[in-house]
Amino acid sequence: MTPLNAKIQEVFSEPACGINQGKSEKERKKGCAKQLQPGGAAGGCAFDGAKIALQPFTDVAHLVHGPIACEGNSWDNRGARSSGSALWRTGFTTDMNETDIVFGGEKRLYKAIKEIGEKYDPAAIFVYQTCVPAMIGDDINVVCKAASEKFGRPVIPVNAPGFVGPKNLGNKLAGEALLDHVIGTAEPDYVTPYDINIIGEYNLAGELWQVKPLLDELGIRILSCISGDGKYQEAAYSHRAKAAMMVCSKAMINVARKMNERYEIPFFEGSFYGIGDTSEALREISRLLISRGAPEELMARTEALIAREEAKAYAAIVPFRYRLEGKRVLLITGGVKSWSVVAALQEAGLKIVGTSVKKSTKEDKERIKQIMGEVAHMIEDMTPREMYKMLREARADIMLSGGRSQFVALKAAMPWLDINQERHHAYMGYDGMVELVRQIEKSLYNPIWLQVRRPAPWDGEGRIAKLGMAMAAE
Amino acid sequence: MAIVSQVKKSCTVNPLKMSQPLGGALAFMGVCNTMPLLHGSQGCTSFGLVLLVRHFKEAIPLQTTAMSEVATVLGGYENVEQAILNIYKRTSPDLIGICSTGVTEIKGDDVDGFIKVFRKNHPDFINFPLIAVSTPDFSGAFQDGWEKTVTRIIETIAPMPSGRRAETRVNVLPGCHMTPGDLDALRQIFEDFGLEPSFLPDLSGSLDGHIPDDFTPTTLGGISVDEIGKMGRAVWTIAIGAQMRTAAEALERISNVPFRVFERLCGLVANDEFFAFLAEISGQPVPQKYRRQRSQLVDAMLDGHFHTGGCKLAIGAEPDLLFDVGSLLHDMGMELVAVVTTTASPVLDRLPTEEVLIGDLEDLESRAKVRGAEFLITNAHGRQMVARLKLPFFRIGLPIFDRLGAAHIVTVGYQGTRDLIFAIANMLIAHREVHHDVNQASWCPTMEQESL
């Protein structure tokens, strides 16, 4: 078995994963990804997943070793934000050509690393493997090791070529790269009893900054965020944190679990989406920190902050209530968000007519039942055609989903809101949830809906039909 | 006359180039009820899909053979077979267009061979249109993929000359630099000369942004497979952009339809040639409407030249778009000080500049900086460089993901040229008002130094 295959097996049998715990040994070996169906698949590859997980590190040069497609077709397409360097957004690729294919791409990769070091002086260079060099046998581990030694700068191999599996596997392989080469390689200047890691949070639309002030107020320091608005050094000394919060259970559970094993950093899975969940996450952070020796009084301060912020958030949502009462929401997203935003939406008077559970764990589904009752409309898999039909028949008033399905809603002339990675608004923490409700209200009550659903006053052949005339007269 | 050179470096930084299969897939999207299929890993499709969705703000039909590592090593026949069957079952398209990718090319998958075996194994599909194009990611660029695909469509569907030619029918082969808006404008022009154009590909039917009556998983419009089969009846083929010469030659070879290539349709002289040609082949006088539009363009050039004259331009685009728009701005008095493109083309050494670089946006940025460029034209990826260089920035090409209306940017015809001149001149005026307004120090270098 190649080292990469061994890694993949290891990631597949992740013991801390909720789904895995319910599987037999044999099932686990098969892996967690459903077999992809040619001609019926959608979604990113492992390389995509690895890049999603690591690219938010702001002071790192992210170098994609492959032909132009992998970086040329995809760069600068992520909504993460940086408070410092813009280097993370720069597109670096070896842009392999036919000669590289024939003679191997390792030399070009090595030279590319050298050029980046000389021109951009990054804190580190992450090298992403892709299918073509994997096929021809380019060994990026060896090149990265040689380049690190020669140039005296961390050069980290990220071994997740697209064809080994889906995005989610790539997230985890990215985590493995951090565990193998980054975490624990540096020491912070100082530590405090209030140091935490946040794992699997990418600061999309700058949403981490909706939560950071709350932590700041409590005196809690984000020692390292993996990877939103993160710096290489921070990840390198993240093993000195006292506790960790794992934000997206599916993405980097292996990082949280192994850091727990290696460095005894306790972690919990939580979410900053939703008012109750934000409070719960803050409580859990404080609880873990106290268990690691932080003063007990932290909890009292946390509770006070929660009480204040919850009151403020609910008060801010109240004015929307009479406008949103009874409006029906179709929620097409995955995992945590399938339940974590539901409570806040219900608080605003919205009715959830369906939530997708395609990417949710057993626990996620339990949570949905708790929040929405046994009659919860859990949608296992909905084709775009079915979504379109549901909206067209007005069985929902608005759809919240990712960009992939936006045109299903818009072409049905129904309101739609982006709640996935390319969105422009930040929806985290207390402020974020109020913002989400505000955006829903803005979308539902935009006057365009009345006009865009109006049929043209002519028929298929362009003849002015009687019906059309009657409408025009109205 | 320009010297064309390739940059000597190992790391491409901020790519301008996109890959061949994506250009090929987009070409297939100009055929009605079609499903383009990339034979590669699912990421190849996913990245391309996201890019086109962000550009067109439309649902994009694009499927994948979802090659795993094992399938890649063993060969992809099963995946291609399953993909065709699945797509057919789910979406009942009129055409499935298959573009290879880097990873399946390396393995040496022979998709044409696969199709033959597939037809043998599935006799129901014996006449079903399946077109395979070889588009490895590691050579060429987006424009090359488009060009190859259009040529393959013509070669495969092979429109035979059928008896009498229809006097008014013309074929139009637009390059990938033509937007849906350009095609609409061109269609109007042809029709005003009494001509009936068939566009291959026709993105104006599929990606112009319109509301279909029902949910459609394949392309929403475009030229039909039937109509492609009738292209042999046309009296002329008009190819737009040097990239379309090969496709036009193929059509001439197969169907005996003569062709003419228009490398530019942006600019006064280019349009004079184009309209004169249409008048000649249609036997119609140039309609009054276009005589007025020509006059308006001349006026726009007069009004615009105050602002464009002497302006130092940095431009990055695929060859045909670069040649079209770059030449117009040279016509308008701009100086092309930094010019970058993606792939080789016969038009490049005729660009009115000293050097054309096959390179990336890092090259464009460094040259723009050193040579004091005052204006930048490229796709939306120019936004990072412009934040550093603080230049006025006009977006052309693909992708344009951070502005609306990319499908309706029109540069063709007298009218398209006129509007482009206005848009660019206005941008330069606005930039000057904000950043370079005259003040007391303007004529006094020492004062300016102090104020700095």
XYZ file of N, CA and C in Angstrom, chain B residues 281-364:
252
model
N -22.626 39.858 -50.541
C -23.172 38.495 -50.642
C -24.696 38.487 -50.630
N -25.305 39.523 -50.046
C -26.772 39.538 -49.984
C -27.378 40.253 -51.180
N -26.541 41.052 -51.857
C -27.068 41.845 -52.949
C -27.955 42.986 -52.479
N -27.901 43.277 -51.191
C -28.722 44.362 -50.629
C -27.842 45.578 -50.346
N -28.416 46.757 -50.448
C -27.660 47.944 -50.005
C -27.542 47.928 -48.477
N -26.555 48.630 -47.961
C -26.416 48.712 -46.502
C -27.614 49.495 -45.966
N -28.397 48.896 -45.044
C -29.588 49.586 -44.551
C -29.257 50.941 -43.923
N -30.189 51.835 -44.052
C -30.057 53.193 -43.506
C -29.592 53.167 -42.045
N -30.182 52.246 -41.270
C -29.850 52.101 -39.843
C -28.343 52.008 -39.628
N -27.676 51.225 -40.453
C -26.234 51.012 -40.250
C -25.423 52.167 -40.799
N -25.965 52.839 -41.809
C -25.260 54.042 -42.275
C -25.253 55.079 -41.150
N -26.371 55.162 -40.431
C -26.419 56.090 -39.283
C -25.473 55.625 -38.187
N -25.485 54.319 -37.923
C -24.622 53.803 -36.847
C -23.147 54.047 -37.148
N -22.789 53.947 -38.418
C -21.389 54.200 -38.775
C -21.023 55.639 -38.443
N -21.939 56.527 -38.800
C -21.705 57.932 -38.540
C -21.602 58.192 -37.029
N -22.435 57.505 -36.270
C -22.374 57.649 -34.805
C -21.042 57.143 -34.250
N -20.541 56.067 -34.849
C -19.246 55.541 -34.393
C -18.139 56.552 -34.678
N -18.180 57.135 -35.879
C -17.163 58.146 -36.209
C -17.218 59.270 -35.182
N -18.426 59.691 -34.839
C -18.579 60.757 -33.858
C -18.047 60.330 -32.487
N -18.337 59.074 -32.125
C -17.848 58.561 -30.840
C -16.320 58.547 -30.814
N -15.724 58.214 -31.948
C -14.253 58.207 -32.015
C -13.717 59.624 -31.830
N -14.410 60.581 -32.431
C -13.974 61.968 -32.287
C -14.105 62.427 -30.838
N -15.246 62.126 -30.229
C -15.455 62.536 -28.836
C -14.546 61.767 -27.882
N -14.298 60.515 -28.206
C -13.547 59.655 -27.296
C -12.043 59.862 -27.350
N -11.517 60.316 -28.485
C -10.062 60.294 -28.658
C -9.341 61.225 -27.709
N -10.069 62.247 -27.195
C -9.436 63.146 -26.221
C -8.992 62.368 -24.991
N -9.756 61.349 -24.679
C -9.519 60.606 -23.440
C -8.648 59.373 -23.654
N -8.765 58.778 -24.832
C -8.003 57.555 -25.067
C -6.614 57.845 -25.637
N -6.478 58.970 -26.299
C -5.221 59.289 -26.991
C -4.036 59.317 -26.035
N -2.997 58.560 -26.351
C -1.774 58.567 -25.554
C -1.845 57.754 -24.278
N -3.012 57.233 -23.982
C -3.189 56.456 -22.749
C -2.410 55.145 -22.848
N -1.639 54.839 -21.802
C -0.821 53.621 -21.818
C -1.642 52.456 -21.293
N -1.800 51.465 -22.160
C -2.709 50.361 -21.866
C -1.957 49.074 -21.508
N -2.416 48.434 -20.434
C -1.984 47.061 -20.130
C -3.176 46.167 -20.411
N -2.977 45.144 -21.234
C -4.113 44.298 -21.606
C -3.725 42.826 -21.575
N -4.601 42.025 -20.978
C -4.393 40.581 -20.929
C -5.663 39.886 -21.373
N -5.567 39.098 -22.429
C -6.756 38.394 -22.922
C -6.326 37.276 -23.840
N -7.270 36.381 -24.148
C -6.991 35.312 -25.103
C -6.772 35.951 -26.480
N -6.024 35.270 -27.362
C -5.540 35.914 -28.579
C -6.587 36.692 -29.399
N -7.716 36.087 -29.738
C -8.647 36.775 -30.622
C -9.299 37.995 -29.967
N -9.624 37.861 -28.701
C -10.208 38.997 -27.982
C -9.173 40.109 -27.861
N -7.965 39.707 -27.554
C -6.861 40.650 -27.452
C -6.670 41.409 -28.760
N -6.676 40.676 -29.851
C -6.442 41.296 -31.159
C -7.579 42.261 -31.498
N -8.796 41.854 -31.196
C -9.966 42.662 -31.526
C -9.994 43.961 -30.716
N -10.011 43.837 -29.408
C -10.159 45.004 -28.537
C -8.854 45.804 -28.459
N -7.723 45.073 -28.387
C -6.426 45.761 -28.349
C -6.216 46.623 -29.585
N -6.581 46.082 -30.749
C -6.399 46.844 -31.987
C -7.312 48.062 -32.011
N -8.546 47.903 -31.525
C -9.450 49.062 -31.479
C -8.841 50.182 -30.654
N -8.312 49.816 -29.469
C -7.800 50.864 -28.589
C -6.530 51.481 -29.159
N -5.780 50.695 -29.912
C -4.655 51.279 -30.648
C -5.180 52.247 -31.706
N -6.252 51.846 -32.396
C -6.894 52.740 -33.362
C -7.305 54.056 -32.697
N -7.663 53.969 -31.430
C -8.134 55.146 -30.684
C -6.991 55.912 -30.027
N -5.770 55.567 -30.358
C -4.626 56.333 -29.878
C -3.974 55.815 -28.620
N -4.430 54.691 -28.115
C -3.769 54.149 -26.932
C -2.458 53.487 -27.316
N -1.580 53.427 -26.330
C -0.300 52.781 -26.538
C -0.316 51.467 -25.757
N -0.144 50.354 -26.461
C -0.190 49.046 -25.782
C 1.172 48.754 -25.164
N 1.318 49.082 -23.880
C 2.643 48.970 -23.260
C 2.887 47.606 -22.604
N 1.820 46.929 -22.243
C 1.991 45.599 -21.628
C 0.895 44.695 -22.181
N 1.308 43.633 -22.860
C 0.345 42.783 -23.551
C 0.647 41.321 -23.226
N -0.345 40.654 -22.626
C -0.158 39.253 -22.261
C -1.316 38.431 -22.805
N -0.988 37.244 -23.308
C -2.039 36.356 -23.788
C -1.758 34.933 -23.330
N -2.597 33.989 -23.776
C -2.574 32.654 -23.183
C -1.980 31.565 -24.064
N -2.066 31.744 -25.376
C -1.702 30.652 -26.262
C -1.285 31.213 -27.618
N -0.632 30.383 -28.404
C -0.135 30.848 -29.707
C -1.299 31.124 -30.662
N -1.091 32.079 -31.568
C -2.105 32.394 -32.571
C -1.453 33.209 -33.681
N -1.942 33.023 -34.928
C -1.348 33.789 -36.028
C -1.587 35.291 -35.929
N -2.542 35.721 -35.098
C -2.791 37.170 -35.038
C -1.791 37.908 -34.154
N -1.117 37.177 -33.279
C -0.344 37.858 -32.232
C 0.750 38.762 -32.776
N 1.499 38.278 -33.790
C 2.617 39.121 -34.241
C 2.143 40.311 -35.079
N 0.847 40.362 -35.337
C 0.323 41.549 -36.032
C -0.258 42.580 -35.069
N -0.183 42.318 -33.780
C -0.694 43.302 -32.820
C 0.172 44.557 -32.840
N -0.452 45.722 -32.760
C 0.301 46.974 -32.815
C 1.009 47.277 -31.503
N 2.022 46.489 -31.214
C 2.808 46.699 -29.999
C 4.166 46.046 -30.204
N 5.092 46.276 -29.280
C 6.436 45.733 -29.468
C 6.530 44.270 -29.084
N 5.833 43.928 -27.988
C 6.021 42.584 -27.450
C 4.690 42.003 -27.004
N 4.427 40.766 -27.396
C 3.273 40.041 -26.858
C 3.821 38.831 -26.109
N 3.392 38.729 -24.867
C 3.929 37.692 -24.002
C 2.881 36.607 -23.793
N 3.272 35.363 -24.005
C 2.388 34.272 -23.594
C 2.732 34.008 -22.138
N 1.883 34.499 -21.250
C 2.257 34.470 -19.833
C 1.062 34.560 -18.914
N 1.274 35.204 -17.771
C 0.226 35.249 -16.749
C 0.035 36.675 -16.252
N -0.823 36.833 -15.256
C -1.127 38.182 -14.784
C -0.002 38.763 -13.919
N 0.871 37.925 -13.411
C 2.054 38.453 -12.724
C 2.937 39.186 -13.732
N 3.091 38.588 -14.922
C 3.874 39.238 -15.981
C 3.216 40.555 -16.392
N 1.892 40.517 -16.518
C 1.190 41.733 -16.931
C 1.366 42.824 -15.878
